[in-house]
mmCIF file of C-alpha atoms in Angstrom:
data_model
loop_
_atom_site.group_PDB
_atom_site.id
_atom_site.type_symbol
_atom_site.label_atom_id
_atom_site.label_comp_id
_atom_site.label_asym_id
_atom_site.label_seq_id
_atom_site.Cartn_x
_atom_site.Cartn_y
_atom_site.Cartn_z
ATOM 1 C CA MET A 9 16.672 -18.811 12.091
ATOM 2 C CA ARG A 10 19.619 -15.877 12.368
ATOM 3 C CA SER A 11 19.317 -13.285 14.780
ATOM 4 C CA GLU A 12 19.088 -9.596 13.979
ATOM 5 C CA LYS A 13 22.367 -8.952 15.100
ATOM 6 C CA GLU A 14 23.737 -11.869 12.693
ATOM 7 C CA MET A 15 21.780 -10.434 9.670
ATOM 8 C CA LEU A 16 23.082 -6.802 10.424
ATOM 9 C CA ASP A 17 26.824 -7.817 11.189
ATOM 10 C CA LEU A 18 26.477 -9.560 7.692
ATOM 11 C CA ILE A 19 25.052 -6.487 5.881
ATOM 12 C CA ILE A 20 27.659 -4.362 7.322
ATOM 13 C CA ASN A 21 30.707 -6.399 7.114
ATOM 14 C CA THR A 22 29.829 -6.966 3.146
ATOM 15 C CA ALA A 23 29.349 -3.079 3.037
ATOM 16 C CA ASN A 24 33.102 -2.546 4.599
ATOM 17 C CA GLU A 25 34.798 -5.323 2.577
ATOM 18 C CA ASP A 26 33.351 -4.431 -0.822
ATOM 19 C CA PRO A 27 34.914 -1.330 -1.868
ATOM 20 C CA ARG A 28 32.325 -0.591 -4.638
ATOM 21 C CA ILE A 29 29.940 -0.132 -1.651
ATOM 22 C CA ARG A 30 30.317 3.309 -0.632
ATOM 23 C CA ALA A 31 27.374 3.307 2.256
ATOM 24 C CA ALA A 32 24.686 1.152 3.611
ATOM 25 C CA TYR A 33 21.424 2.178 5.266
ATOM 26 C CA LEU A 34 18.495 0.305 6.893
ATOM 27 C CA GLU A 35 14.636 1.297 6.168
ATOM 28 C CA GLY A 36 11.697 0.369 6.464
ATOM 29 C CA SER A 37 9.483 -1.302 9.524
ATOM 30 C CA ARG A 38 13.113 -2.201 11.282
ATOM 31 C CA VAL A 39 13.853 1.591 12.089
ATOM 32 C CA ASN A 40 10.317 2.561 12.615
ATOM 33 C CA PRO A 41 9.825 2.807 16.486
ATOM 34 C CA THR A 42 6.085 2.517 16.336
ATOM 35 C CA VAL A 43 6.172 -0.764 14.400
ATOM 36 C CA GLN A 44 5.891 -4.031 16.626
ATOM 37 C CA ALA A 45 8.510 -6.208 15.863
ATOM 38 C CA ASP A 46 7.924 -9.685 14.706
ATOM 39 C CA ILE A 47 9.383 -12.521 12.960
ATOM 40 C CA PHE A 48 8.306 -11.712 9.437
ATOM 41 C CA GLN A 49 9.661 -8.327 9.469
ATOM 42 C CA ASP A 50 11.963 -7.766 6.338
ATOM 43 C CA TYR A 51 15.683 -6.313 6.148
ATOM 44 C CA ASP A 52 15.175 -3.399 3.632
ATOM 45 C CA VAL A 53 18.580 -2.217 2.750
ATOM 46 C CA VAL A 54 20.011 -0.066 0.388
ATOM 47 C CA TYR A 55 24.093 -0.159 -0.449
ATOM 48 C CA VAL A 56 24.897 3.269 -2.257
ATOM 49 C CA VAL A 57 27.444 2.416 -5.197
ATOM 50 C CA GLU A 58 28.878 4.641 -7.976
ATOM 51 C CA GLU A 59 27.622 2.335 -10.652
ATOM 52 C CA THR A 60 25.385 -1.157 -10.751
ATOM 53 C CA LYS A 61 26.861 -2.610 -13.673
ATOM 54 C CA THR A 62 29.184 -4.941 -11.762
ATOM 55 C CA PHE A 63 26.913 -6.126 -9.202
ATOM 56 C CA ARG A 64 24.217 -7.086 -11.921
ATOM 57 C CA GLU A 65 26.705 -9.006 -14.208
ATOM 58 C CA ASP A 66 27.778 -11.245 -11.447
ATOM 59 C CA PRO A 67 25.355 -11.830 -9.136
ATOM 60 C CA SER A 68 27.167 -14.520 -7.548
ATOM 61 C CA TRP A 69 28.191 -12.229 -4.735
ATOM 62 C CA ILE A 70 24.983 -12.348 -2.901
ATOM 63 C CA ASP A 71 25.095 -15.911 -2.483
ATOM 64 C CA ARG A 72 27.287 -15.111 0.985
ATOM 65 C CA PHE A 73 24.016 -13.812 2.183
ATOM 66 C CA GLY A 74 22.467 -17.248 2.907
ATOM 67 C CA LYS A 75 20.773 -20.242 0.984
ATOM 68 C CA ARG A 76 17.835 -18.764 -0.454
ATOM 69 C CA LEU A 77 14.742 -20.578 -1.181
ATOM 70 C CA TYR A 78 13.505 -18.249 -4.230
ATOM 71 C CA MET A 79 13.818 -14.674 -4.855
ATOM 72 C CA GLN A 80 12.194 -11.966 -7.044
ATOM 73 C CA TYR A 81 14.404 -9.249 -9.522
ATOM 74 C CA PRO A 82 11.707 -6.000 -9.408
ATOM 75 C CA GLU A 83 13.849 -4.060 -11.877
ATOM 76 C CA ASP A 84 13.967 -6.891 -14.235
ATOM 77 C CA SER A 85 10.073 -6.938 -14.492
ATOM 78 C CA ALA A 86 8.311 -6.601 -17.680
ATOM 79 C CA TYR A 87 5.662 -5.217 -16.174
ATOM 80 C CA PHE A 88 7.189 -2.013 -14.411
ATOM 81 C CA PRO A 89 9.453 0.796 -15.756
ATOM 82 C CA SER A 90 13.064 0.802 -14.244
ATOM 83 C CA ASP A 91 16.498 2.538 -14.106
ATOM 84 C CA VAL A 92 18.784 -0.063 -13.401
ATOM 85 C CA GLU A 93 21.608 1.942 -14.122
ATOM 86 C CA ASN A 94 21.011 3.829 -10.981
ATOM 87 C CA CYS A 95 19.143 1.233 -9.026
ATOM 88 C CA TYR A 96 18.882 -2.451 -9.024
ATOM 89 C CA GLY A 97 17.690 -4.823 -6.350
ATOM 90 C CA TRP A 98 17.234 -8.768 -5.313
ATOM 91 C CA LEU A 99 14.382 -9.839 -2.953
ATOM 92 C CA MET A 100 15.220 -12.806 -1.249
ATOM 93 C CA GLN A 101 13.738 -15.097 0.823
ATOM 94 C CA PHE A 102 16.104 -17.076 2.930
ATOM 95 C CA ALA A 103 15.919 -21.137 4.001
ATOM 96 C CA ASP A 104 16.266 -19.783 7.674
ATOM 97 C CA GLY A 105 13.009 -17.767 7.356
ATOM 98 C CA ASN A 106 14.663 -14.071 7.140
ATOM 99 C CA ARG A 107 13.837 -12.163 4.305
ATOM 100 C CA LEU A 108 16.180 -9.683 2.484
ATOM 101 C CA ASP A 109 15.327 -6.654 0.534
ATOM 102 C CA LEU A 110 18.675 -5.768 -1.177
ATOM 103 C CA HIS A 111 19.394 -2.680 -3.405
ATOM 104 C CA VAL A 112 22.455 -1.171 -4.978
ATOM 105 C CA CYS A 113 21.438 2.456 -5.617
ATOM 106 C CA THR A 114 23.355 5.595 -6.974
ATOM 107 C CA MET A 115 23.758 8.579 -4.859
ATOM 108 C CA GLU A 116 21.302 10.396 -7.483
ATOM 109 C CA THR A 117 18.766 7.791 -6.773
ATOM 110 C CA VAL A 118 19.287 7.909 -2.741
ATOM 111 C CA LYS A 119 18.948 11.420 -2.510
ATOM 112 C CA ARG A 120 15.317 11.320 -4.187
ATOM 113 C CA ASP A 121 14.175 8.424 -2.082
ATOM 114 C CA LEU A 122 15.322 8.932 1.509
ATOM 115 C CA GLU A 123 12.687 8.489 4.078
ATOM 116 C CA LEU A 124 12.916 6.759 7.518
ATOM 117 C CA TYR A 125 16.532 5.202 7.599
ATOM 118 C CA ARG A 126 19.380 4.336 9.606
ATOM 119 C CA VAL A 127 22.944 4.410 8.804
ATOM 120 C CA LEU A 128 25.015 1.204 8.594
ATOM 121 C CA VAL A 129 28.049 2.416 6.674
ATOM 122 C CA ASP A 130 29.256 5.548 5.236
ATOM 123 C CA LYS A 131 32.700 5.516 4.049
ATOM 124 C CA ASP A 132 32.642 8.766 2.399
ATOM 125 C CA ASN A 133 30.001 10.977 4.662
ATOM 126 C CA LEU A 134 27.644 10.677 1.830
ATOM 127 C CA LEU A 135 24.563 10.336 3.988
ATOM 128 C CA PRO A 136 22.799 13.431 6.005
ATOM 129 C CA SER A 137 24.258 13.169 9.260
ATOM 130 C CA GLU A 138 20.993 13.677 10.809
ATOM 131 C CA PRO A 139 18.642 10.869 9.357
ATOM 132 C CA VAL A 140 14.892 10.885 9.517
ATOM 133 C CA LYS A 141 13.616 9.270 12.520
ATOM 134 C CA SER A 142 10.108 10.023 12.716
ATOM 135 C CA GLU A 143 7.541 8.384 10.981
ATOM 136 C CA GLU A 144 5.311 11.542 10.787
ATOM 137 C CA ILE A 145 6.322 11.200 6.650
ATOM 138 C CA TYR A 146 3.933 8.487 6.775
ATOM 139 C CA TRP A 147 1.146 10.294 8.710
ATOM 140 C CA VAL A 148 -2.447 10.254 6.993
ATOM 141 C CA LYS A 149 -2.473 13.657 5.065
ATOM 142 C CA LYS A 150 -5.429 15.581 5.559
ATOM 143 C CA PRO A 151 -7.286 16.032 2.293
ATOM 144 C CA THR A 152 -7.872 19.249 0.281
ATOM 145 C CA PRO A 153 -11.864 19.865 -0.550
ATOM 146 C CA GLU A 154 -10.918 18.761 -4.181
ATOM 147 C CA GLN A 155 -9.422 15.574 -3.004
ATOM 148 C CA PHE A 156 -12.318 14.678 -0.643
ATOM 149 C CA HIS A 157 -14.997 15.908 -3.408
ATOM 150 C CA ASP A 158 -13.199 13.140 -6.046
ATOM 151 C CA THR A 159 -12.849 10.694 -3.830
ATOM 152 C CA CYS A 160 -16.420 10.395 -3.031
ATOM 153 C CA ASN A 161 -17.453 10.778 -6.658
ATOM 154 C CA GLU A 162 -15.046 7.900 -7.486
ATOM 155 C CA PHE A 163 -16.838 6.088 -5.163
ATOM 156 C CA TRP A 164 -20.445 6.283 -6.347
ATOM 157 C CA TRP A 165 -19.544 6.407 -9.957
ATOM 158 C CA CYS A 166 -17.495 2.968 -10.161
ATOM 159 C CA LEU A 167 -20.446 1.405 -8.329
ATOM 160 C CA ASN A 168 -22.388 1.977 -11.640
ATOM 161 C CA ASN A 169 -20.068 -0.595 -13.221
ATOM 162 C CA VAL A 170 -20.542 -3.063 -10.178
ATOM 163 C CA ALA A 171 -24.156 -2.939 -10.760
ATOM 164 C CA LYS A 172 -24.129 -3.662 -14.401
ATOM 165 C CA GLY A 173 -21.258 -6.552 -13.757
ATOM 166 C CA LEU A 174 -23.537 -8.190 -11.255
ATOM 167 C CA TRP A 175 -26.988 -8.013 -13.418
ATOM 168 C CA ARG A 176 -24.486 -9.643 -16.260
ATOM 169 C CA LYS A 177 -23.215 -12.158 -13.815
ATOM 170 C CA GLU A 178 -19.444 -11.145 -14.814
ATOM 171 C CA ILE A 179 -18.419 -11.880 -11.294
ATOM 172 C CA PRO A 180 -14.702 -11.731 -11.992
ATOM 173 C CA TYR A 181 -15.048 -8.098 -13.633
ATOM 174 C CA VAL A 182 -17.203 -7.628 -10.716
ATOM 175 C CA MET A 183 -14.714 -8.367 -8.136
ATOM 176 C CA ASP A 184 -12.074 -6.332 -9.645
ATOM 177 C CA MET A 185 -14.237 -3.141 -9.977
ATOM 178 C CA VAL A 186 -14.914 -3.465 -6.142
ATOM 179 C CA ASN A 187 -11.291 -4.279 -4.907
ATOM 180 C CA ILE A 188 -9.403 -2.523 -7.510
ATOM 181 C CA TYR A 189 -11.520 0.950 -7.961
ATOM 182 C CA VAL A 190 -14.207 1.168 -5.350
ATOM 183 C CA ARG A 191 -12.481 -0.449 -2.234
ATOM 184 C CA PRO A 192 -9.599 2.438 -2.557
ATOM 185 C CA MET A 193 -11.950 5.227 -1.919
ATOM 186 C CA LEU A 194 -13.602 3.488 0.914
ATOM 187 C CA THR A 195 -10.122 2.592 2.523
ATOM 188 C CA ARG A 196 -9.300 6.221 2.096
ATOM 189 C CA ILE A 197 -12.160 7.657 3.674
ATOM 190 C CA VAL A 198 -11.726 5.587 6.550
ATOM 191 C CA GLU A 199 -8.101 6.754 7.010
ATOM 192 C CA TRP A 200 -9.085 10.122 6.716
ATOM 193 C CA LYS A 201 -11.310 9.575 9.767
ATOM 194 C CA ILE A 202 -8.636 8.286 11.654
ATOM 195 C CA GLY A 203 -6.475 11.440 10.716
ATOM 196 C CA VAL A 204 -9.499 13.424 12.125
ATOM 197 C CA ASP A 205 -10.114 11.482 15.135
ATOM 198 C CA ASN A 206 -6.134 11.904 15.966
ATOM 199 C CA HIS A 207 -5.636 15.314 14.642
ATOM 200 C CA PHE A 208 -3.364 13.666 11.484
ATOM 201 C CA SER A 209 -0.594 12.808 13.718
ATOM 202 C CA VAL A 210 -0.796 8.829 13.255
ATOM 203 C CA SER A 211 -0.092 6.693 10.209
ATOM 204 C CA ALA A 212 -2.638 3.506 8.812
ATOM 205 C CA GLY A 213 0.230 1.904 7.664
ATOM 206 C CA LYS A 214 0.210 0.639 4.307
ATOM 207 C CA CYS A 215 -3.083 -0.722 2.816
ATOM 208 C CA ALA A 216 -4.596 0.478 6.279
ATOM 209 C CA LYS A 217 -3.332 -2.326 7.987
ATOM 210 C CA TYR A 218 -3.359 -0.912 11.249
ATOM 211 C CA MET A 219 -6.749 0.544 10.907
ATOM 212 C CA GLU A 220 -8.058 -1.885 13.882
ATOM 213 C CA ARG A 221 -5.738 0.241 16.185
ATOM 214 C CA TYR A 222 -7.625 3.933 15.372
ATOM 215 C CA VAL A 223 -11.465 3.047 14.758
ATOM 216 C CA SER A 224 -14.408 1.611 16.842
ATOM 217 C CA GLU A 225 -14.682 -2.157 16.876
ATOM 218 C CA ASP A 226 -18.179 -1.745 14.940
ATOM 219 C CA ILE A 227 -16.845 0.122 12.181
ATOM 220 C CA TYR A 228 -13.599 -2.305 11.468
ATOM 221 C CA ARG A 229 -16.015 -5.017 11.703
ATOM 222 C CA ARG A 230 -18.335 -3.694 9.143
ATOM 223 C CA TYR A 231 -15.051 -2.751 6.990
ATOM 224 C CA LEU A 232 -14.120 -6.315 6.981
ATOM 225 C CA ALA A 233 -17.873 -7.653 6.177
ATOM 226 C CA THR A 234 -17.314 -5.700 2.687
ATOM 227 C CA TYR A 235 -15.054 -8.705 1.751
ATOM 228 C CA SER A 236 -17.387 -11.140 0.191
ATOM 229 C CA SER A 237 -17.427 -14.293 -1.544
ATOM 230 C CA ALA A 238 -17.661 -14.385 -5.287
ATOM 231 C CA GLU A 239 -21.472 -15.121 -5.075
ATOM 232 C CA THR A 240 -24.007 -12.767 -6.598
ATOM 233 C CA GLU A 241 -26.142 -11.901 -3.601
ATOM 234 C CA ALA A 242 -23.056 -12.162 -0.981
ATOM 235 C CA ILE A 243 -21.465 -9.288 -3.414
ATOM 236 C CA TRP A 244 -24.707 -7.332 -3.274
ATOM 237 C CA ASP A 245 -24.910 -7.156 0.195
ATOM 238 C CA SER A 246 -21.082 -6.413 0.768
ATOM 239 C CA VAL A 247 -21.344 -3.440 -2.068
ATOM 240 C CA LEU A 248 -24.409 -2.063 -0.054
ATOM 241 C CA GLY A 249 -22.514 -2.579 3.321
ATOM 242 C CA MET A 250 -20.016 -0.349 1.364
ATOM 243 C CA CYS A 251 -22.113 2.432 0.827
ATOM 244 C CA ASP A 252 -23.801 2.446 4.299
ATOM 245 C CA LEU A 253 -20.373 3.201 6.129
ATOM 246 C CA PHE A 254 -18.607 5.178 3.257
ATOM 247 C CA HIS A 255 -22.095 7.474 3.389
ATOM 248 C CA GLU A 256 -21.909 7.481 7.176
ATOM 249 C CA ILE A 257 -18.055 8.563 7.480
ATOM 250 C CA ALA A 258 -18.460 10.897 4.793
ATOM 251 C CA ALA A 259 -20.936 12.930 6.538
ATOM 252 C CA GLU A 260 -19.012 13.018 9.583
ATOM 253 C CA LEU A 261 -15.758 13.947 7.832
ATOM 254 C CA SER A 262 -17.928 17.051 5.604
ATOM 255 C CA GLU A 263 -18.944 18.185 8.961
ATOM 256 C CA ALA A 264 -15.753 18.185 10.769
ATOM 257 C CA MET A 265 -13.511 19.687 8.418
ATOM 258 C CA GLU A 266 -16.198 21.841 6.801
ATOM 259 C CA TYR A 267 -15.872 20.317 3.302
ATOM 260 C CA PRO A 268 -19.208 19.991 1.320
ATOM 261 C CA TYR A 269 -20.563 16.587 0.464
ATOM 262 C CA ASP A 270 -22.892 15.753 -2.157
ATOM 263 C CA ASP A 271 -25.566 14.144 -0.365
ATOM 264 C CA THR A 272 -28.008 13.647 -3.710
ATOM 265 C CA GLU A 273 -25.130 12.114 -5.714
ATOM 266 C CA ALA A 274 -24.748 9.555 -2.838
ATOM 267 C CA GLU A 275 -28.960 8.920 -2.345
ATOM 268 C CA ASN A 276 -28.750 8.411 -5.909
ATOM 269 C CA GLY A 277 -26.033 6.109 -6.550
ATOM 270 C CA ARG A 278 -27.209 3.684 -3.730
ATOM 271 C CA ALA A 279 -30.896 4.094 -5.234
ATOM 272 C CA TYR A 280 -29.570 3.312 -8.399
ATOM 273 C CA LEU A 281 -27.799 -0.090 -7.000
ATOM 274 C CA GLU A 282 -30.808 -1.293 -5.175
ATOM 275 C CA HIS A 283 -32.635 -0.653 -8.345
ATOM 276 C CA VAL A 284 -30.518 -2.935 -10.492
ATOM 277 C CA ARG A 285 -30.782 -5.429 -8.074
ATOM 278 C CA ARG A 286 -34.331 -5.728 -8.670
ATOM 279 C CA LEU A 287 -33.999 -5.721 -12.204
ATOM 280 C CA PRO A 288 -35.420 -9.073 -13.633
ATOM 281 C CA GLU A 289 -32.954 -11.208 -16.020
ATOM 282 C CA ASP A 290 -34.782 -10.627 -18.972
ATOM 283 C CA ALA A 291 -35.340 -6.906 -18.379
ATOM 284 C CA LYS A 292 -35.137 -4.942 -21.432
ATOM 285 C CA GLU A 293 -34.643 -1.519 -19.999
ATOM 286 C CA ILE A 294 -33.313 -0.247 -16.581
ATOM 287 C CA TYR A 295 -36.053 2.231 -16.159
ATOM 288 C CA PRO A 296 -39.398 1.011 -18.290
ATOM 289 C CA ASP A 297 -41.270 4.427 -18.931
#
């Protein structure tokens, strides 16, 4: 596996030798001092160019970076809009284990997207002389009262769909409802707790991957327990566990931030779940007269 020095030398030399590339910078975890280095860290690199067309028309220029196992062209995806004239990328997994996420972008795009980065090459002094070196931009942000309210409402409301899906035994639908719509609200509320407990001066990481660092062992264990197998009773148990954890943290945050929290909505939402769980399979009414 090539070392970081070998990879960066290759990336820098490529930029210096190609007149189309006017600057280059490294971003992502390798420039974040709070991230512990490991063998899976990508090289997230942007080459600043005047145009992307020649790079796109003859992609053989990327062969110099090494033997690839497989790769992805994110801007060519049919599912996501892109502006290939101003930004185009190649995500490459190499046979030696290294991964390079490389983009060629015009300065117009670069100015909009610059965050935490380190300058590698700058032939024309295009990049700000003092690059951002702090991860403060990724810190958990304190919510507004409206954001707190809407997150709580979304959590309790979307569980309605989980309940009916479980009664109908529509497990794929239920799992998507839980993990695409409900879980992000739970994760967000846990992140806000992390923010409150740390004066909103830490990052929970992408997808809250650093959660374990900042919450108690009990909360972390209970959060992980909300990931269930795709079996009806297991899902019911995990969903009610989500309710307990969400309600507990939301009430705590409500007091800490002095934001209102609708206890009645929470109580009614959980009661509805428990009621639907007890409904017989052949029920003709949700609430019989």
